[in-house]
Amino acid sequence: MIQKITNGEYLKRVDNMSGEERLALMDRVGQWLRSGARLLTRKAEEPTAQLQNVMQISGDWNDAECQAWTEGVRLLTAFVGTGETWLPEMIYTKAAKRTIRRVVEILNAAGSSEVRQTTAGKTAGSASSKQGRGANAGRQTKKGTRAKKTQGKAEAQQNLKSCVPSRPKHIDQYIHLLPEKTQERAKQYGPLKREIEAARENMRLLMADPHSSNADREKWAKLAARNDEKIARINAELDREWEKVAATGRVVVDDLGMAHLLPAEEEKPDKEKRTKKTSAAVKAEARQTEDEKRREYLKKWLRDTRTNPSDERREQWKKNFKELLALGGEITDSIRKAGEYYGVELDGKTAECIQHKNNN
């Protein structure tokens, strides 16, 4: 059975490594993709991997499979901050099928990226080594210069990409920046997750019951698998749409983790008539606009009582309610009734906040 890795086992982040350290890391990644990834990919296709996390199913793994997982996660720690690694906890709590795929995808992408960079470096170096040979020395020097410029542009683009803020962890923190159709589909995320958890629990109970039938177990396994595929499609769409928004270079994330979109710079033919605004003024105006949109979204969300009460919903309701207060939103009777519906008591310090907002 696997054990969670500790903070002391984390590797240095890849963007802080020297050239030699990166080469050593990529060598380990390549070896793991050729061996460990193959072992775990087979385990990901087992029915239990769709219903249980790796901590639950690894009890039936052999030593080689457990070692493959531990080494994969240890390598994954080098890429924290460069992608959604689900570290430190979610990698152990999500369905094993999804977490195995996540480890393989990130390490495979890292290995492919390193191969492209190495190939580009060899090409540039080959061009530089030909300088000064015979009558073509001048032309080769120009080629070397062009290669360096091309590489410089690539590095500049990579640096620009690294400046784009990471996507917030919670959908509610950035979904308002995405298309309306994506927002509608994202509303299914929570209910689908709850159905999967219920299916897993039913599956667990049936597996513990010696009198249960294979048909019953298969029914819940198929339900979990279908919902897992739906969630995967939603996540893929969220990935695509977030990348489109982030590519504009206008995304900022505030101290509360909320994503905001700065307005696009307007182009006017008459330069003399252009309105000059300071960066602070542009950001303040953008923040005000986004705050208005966010307030309307929060009020609509807080009034919604179509979701069944649960601890998860109650905690999210409290969080969104506090955010609405912080943004100066108006608290209506329908919001108060929704709070009562979800078991949130609007009294004490919270009640004083509501009274203060209404008096103003």
XYZ file of C-alpha atoms in Angstrom:
360
model
C 0.000 0.000 0.000
C 1.299 3.472 -0.834
C 2.192 6.183 1.671
C 1.729 9.921 1.156
C 4.989 11.691 0.432
C 6.138 14.262 2.971
C 7.253 17.855 2.422
C 10.846 16.739 2.842
C 10.508 14.481 -0.221
C 9.446 17.301 -2.536
C 11.878 18.062 -5.359
C 13.159 21.521 -6.212
C 10.802 23.344 -8.594
C 11.890 22.890 -12.192
C 12.013 26.634 -12.850
C 14.548 26.983 -10.013
C 16.836 24.203 -11.271
C 20.165 24.620 -13.011
C 20.713 23.200 -16.482
C 22.354 20.044 -15.130
C 19.599 19.527 -12.593
C 16.935 19.865 -15.284
C 18.696 17.285 -17.456
C 18.869 14.860 -14.520
C 15.173 15.440 -13.774
C 14.156 14.879 -17.387
C 16.166 11.652 -17.454
C 14.186 10.422 -14.439
C 10.919 11.530 -16.059
C 11.777 9.632 -19.251
C 12.590 6.459 -17.343
C 9.338 6.715 -15.376
C 7.260 7.232 -18.528
C 8.790 4.113 -20.071
C 8.187 1.919 -17.017
C 6.094 3.303 -14.170
C 3.538 5.007 -16.410
C 2.791 1.724 -18.191
C 2.189 -0.102 -14.915
C -0.159 2.563 -13.563
C -2.063 3.044 -16.824
C -3.150 -0.590 -16.630
C -4.325 -0.109 -13.038
C -6.326 2.954 -14.092
C -8.515 0.799 -16.343
C -9.696 -1.438 -13.511
C -13.332 -0.855 -12.384
C -12.370 0.025 -8.817
C -10.108 2.815 -10.071
C -13.218 4.710 -11.196
C -14.780 4.547 -7.745
C -11.931 4.627 -5.239
C -8.819 6.729 -4.673
C -5.267 5.389 -4.726
C -5.106 5.119 -0.945
C -8.044 2.710 -1.055
C -7.110 0.526 -4.042
C -3.322 0.403 -3.572
C -3.771 -2.277 -0.920
C -4.077 -4.751 -3.807
C -1.060 -3.384 -5.725
C 2.323 -5.105 -5.815
C 5.587 -3.429 -4.792
C 6.478 -2.345 -8.329
C 3.125 -0.604 -8.814
C 3.350 1.160 -5.442
C 6.899 2.288 -6.223
C 5.775 3.532 -9.643
C 3.097 5.703 -8.023
C 5.438 7.105 -5.365
C 8.128 7.967 -7.918
C 5.566 9.556 -10.241
C 4.190 11.800 -7.482
C 7.710 12.684 -6.327
C 8.568 13.793 -9.901
C 5.268 15.665 -10.030
C 6.363 17.865 -7.120
C 8.942 19.524 -9.398
C 6.115 20.941 -11.510
C 4.004 22.481 -8.730
C 3.067 25.970 -9.899
C 3.430 25.145 -13.599
C 0.154 23.221 -13.813
C -2.756 21.782 -11.787
C -0.937 18.922 -10.035
C -3.618 18.343 -7.328
C -0.850 18.314 -4.751
C -0.646 18.040 -1.816
C -3.992 16.359 -0.938
C -6.340 16.026 -3.921
C -3.966 13.641 -5.701
C -4.777 11.134 -2.934
C -8.531 11.783 -2.658
C -9.794 11.951 -6.237
C -10.636 8.779 -8.167
C -7.493 6.743 -8.914
C -8.269 6.688 -12.639
C -8.220 10.488 -12.794
C -5.129 10.963 -10.626
C -3.077 8.415 -12.571
C -4.018 10.140 -15.810
C -3.104 13.513 -14.307
C 0.392 12.356 -13.283
C 1.034 10.798 -16.693
C -0.265 13.841 -18.601
C 1.850 16.391 -16.717
C 5.063 14.349 -16.837
C 4.514 13.429 -20.479
C 3.976 17.101 -21.363
C 7.108 18.067 -19.410
C 9.169 15.432 -21.206
C 7.890 16.501 -24.632
C 8.622 20.160 -23.867
C 12.188 19.341 -22.820
C 12.775 17.363 -26.035
C 11.655 20.358 -28.116
C 13.911 22.733 -26.173
C 16.891 20.381 -26.453
C 16.359 19.976 -30.200
C 16.146 23.743 -30.649
C 19.351 24.192 -28.618
C 21.204 21.623 -30.715
C 20.034 23.284 -33.936
C 21.208 26.706 -32.763
C 24.510 25.274 -31.542
C 25.090 23.478 -34.837
C 24.561 26.710 -36.744
C 26.960 28.592 -34.443
C 29.707 25.947 -34.798
C 29.896 26.507 -38.564
C 30.887 30.171 -38.231
C 34.253 31.126 -39.655
C 34.549 28.216 -42.083
C 35.840 29.349 -45.519
C 34.004 31.822 -47.717
C 30.655 31.095 -46.014
C 31.793 32.377 -42.607
C 29.814 35.615 -42.892
C 26.611 33.912 -43.986
C 26.894 31.332 -41.198
C 27.359 34.129 -38.666
C 24.116 35.698 -39.845
C 22.364 32.337 -39.546
C 23.672 31.983 -35.998
C 22.419 35.468 -35.176
C 18.964 34.700 -36.604
C 18.866 31.453 -34.633
C 19.700 33.325 -31.435
C 17.024 35.935 -32.165
C 14.467 33.199 -32.799
C 15.434 31.481 -29.574
C 15.260 34.810 -27.754
C 11.733 35.421 -29.039
C 10.708 31.936 -27.917
C 12.151 32.579 -24.459
C 10.389 35.944 -24.285
C 7.070 34.300 -25.209
C 7.677 31.643 -22.560
C 8.433 34.317 -19.971
C 5.256 36.167 -20.931
C 3.250 32.952 -20.577
C 4.731 32.360 -17.125
C 3.472 35.794 -16.047
C -0.138 34.733 -16.604
C -1.682 34.070 -13.158
C -2.553 30.510 -12.267
C -6.200 29.590 -12.520
C -8.011 29.869 -9.167
C -8.784 26.583 -7.439
C -12.555 27.049 -7.212
C -14.825 27.397 -10.240
C -16.804 30.206 -8.593
C -13.639 32.322 -8.529
C -13.283 32.543 -12.304
C -16.387 31.124 -14.014
C -17.844 34.638 -14.520
C -15.044 35.320 -17.046
C -16.039 32.403 -19.280
C -18.839 32.170 -21.904
C -22.415 31.813 -20.677
C -22.813 28.339 -22.164
C -19.723 27.198 -20.286
C -21.147 28.719 -17.101
C -24.379 26.765 -17.591
C -22.551 23.477 -18.086
C -20.295 24.179 -15.103
C -23.401 24.282 -12.875
C -23.634 20.493 -13.333
C -20.209 20.009 -11.729
C -21.375 19.985 -8.099
C -24.394 17.681 -8.593
C -22.296 15.274 -10.669
C -19.633 15.118 -7.969
C -22.257 14.345 -5.324
C -23.736 11.577 -7.483
C -20.276 10.066 -7.892
C -19.671 10.129 -4.133
C -23.038 8.468 -3.547
C -22.262 5.819 -6.176
C -18.885 5.121 -4.580
C -20.443 4.745 -1.161
C -23.094 2.361 -2.509
C -20.383 0.421 -4.308
C -18.347 0.195 -1.115
C -21.339 -1.137 0.827
C -22.164 -3.685 -1.880
C -18.581 -4.937 -2.053
C -18.674 -5.467 1.716
C -21.986 -7.341 1.442
C -21.413 -11.010 0.463
C -25.069 -11.310 -0.621
C -24.964 -8.423 -3.114
C -25.180 -9.177 -6.823
C -22.741 -8.320 -9.581
C -25.566 -6.543 -11.407
C -26.082 -4.104 -8.544
C -22.379 -3.386 -8.237
C -22.092 -2.913 -11.986
C -25.006 -0.458 -11.979
C -23.280 1.898 -9.555
C -19.916 1.465 -11.270
C -21.419 2.480 -14.612
C -23.137 5.501 -13.045
C -19.857 6.669 -11.529
C -18.044 6.104 -14.827
C -20.634 8.079 -16.821
C -20.529 10.995 -14.404
C -16.748 10.892 -14.318
C -16.703 11.254 -18.116
C -19.131 14.183 -17.924
C -16.931 15.907 -15.354
C -13.880 15.261 -17.525
C -15.629 16.982 -20.456
C -16.561 19.943 -18.236
C -12.976 20.199 -16.981
C -11.643 20.062 -20.539
C -14.002 22.876 -21.556
C -12.994 24.937 -18.521
C -9.337 24.392 -19.453
C -9.910 25.551 -23.031
C -11.941 28.624 -22.128
C -9.601 29.672 -19.323
C -6.609 29.432 -21.673
C -8.427 31.664 -24.154
C -9.117 34.276 -21.494
C -5.619 34.051 -19.984
C -4.062 34.418 -23.457
C -5.446 37.967 -23.665
C -2.989 39.020 -20.961
C -5.757 40.924 -19.181
C -6.450 38.490 -16.327
C -5.600 39.502 -12.772
C -6.263 37.593 -9.533
C -6.898 39.586 -6.355
C -5.890 38.755 -2.783
C -9.148 36.832 -2.256
C -8.359 34.551 -5.187
C -11.022 36.117 -7.444
C -10.132 36.448 -11.127
C -10.886 39.721 -12.900
C -10.529 40.844 -16.499
C -8.978 44.202 -17.300
C -10.680 46.083 -20.193
C -9.166 45.884 -23.654
C -7.271 48.960 -24.763
C -9.373 50.967 -27.206
C -7.791 51.980 -30.515
C -8.726 55.404 -31.875
C -7.527 56.838 -35.232
C -7.000 60.363 -33.912
C -4.140 60.087 -31.420
C -4.666 63.630 -30.162
C -8.179 62.747 -28.988
C -7.167 59.643 -27.071
C -8.054 59.678 -23.389
C -4.976 59.069 -21.319
C -5.508 57.090 -18.174
C -3.030 55.975 -15.598
C -2.609 52.275 -14.987
C -4.127 52.674 -11.529
C -7.205 54.431 -12.955
C -7.728 51.704 -15.582
C -7.460 48.970 -12.961
C -9.813 50.824 -10.601
C -12.415 51.217 -13.348
C -12.050 47.586 -14.373
C -12.347 46.478 -10.754
C -15.514 48.518 -10.310
C -17.087 46.992 -13.411
C -16.129 43.472 -12.412
C -17.329 44.079 -8.841
C -20.747 45.077 -10.194
C -20.919 41.925 -12.294
C -19.738 39.844 -9.367
C -22.339 41.373 -7.010
C -25.151 40.528 -9.436
C -23.844 36.995 -9.845
C -23.564 36.495 -6.050
C -27.079 37.805 -5.401
C -28.479 35.475 -8.041
C -26.484 32.539 -6.631
C -27.504 33.241 -3.025
C -31.206 33.403 -3.937
C -31.095 30.040 -5.706
C -32.715 27.271 -3.634
C -32.822 24.595 -6.324
C -29.905 22.708 -4.755
C -30.621 20.402 -1.819
C -29.175 21.572 1.546
C -25.844 20.011 2.504
C -22.768 20.888 4.546
C -20.860 21.687 1.359
C -23.609 23.955 0.052
C -23.988 25.687 3.428
C -20.273 26.487 3.654
C -20.221 27.812 0.069
C -23.340 29.892 0.812
C -21.622 31.478 3.837
C -18.507 32.194 1.788
C -20.444 33.849 -1.049
C -22.566 35.768 1.453
C -19.473 37.246 3.138
C -18.049 38.160 -0.248
C -21.271 39.951 -1.204
C -21.080 41.972 2.004
C -17.448 42.854 1.308
C -18.422 44.085 -2.171
C -21.172 46.299 -0.721
C -24.023 44.199 -2.079
C -27.621 44.675 -0.958
C -29.101 41.893 1.190
C -32.680 41.162 0.168
C -35.461 39.188 1.828
C -35.118 36.454 -0.791
C -31.459 36.037 0.149
C -32.370 35.826 3.844
C -35.003 33.162 3.068
C -32.458 31.193 1.025
C -30.040 31.385 3.953
C -32.655 29.926 6.263
C -33.347 27.206 3.692
C -29.694 26.152 3.763
C -29.470 26.343 7.547
C -27.459 29.559 7.826
C -28.340 31.687 10.838
C -28.127 35.392 10.006
C -27.574 36.715 13.509
C -24.832 38.070 15.732
C -21.981 39.724 13.868
C -23.461 38.794 10.489
C -26.784 40.393 11.396
C -24.983 43.558 12.396
C -23.310 43.624 8.997
C -26.685 43.271 7.269
C -28.216 46.058 9.368
C -25.251 48.318 8.621
C -25.543 47.720 4.878
C -29.289 48.406 4.891
C -28.908 51.598 6.929
C -26.434 52.938 4.419
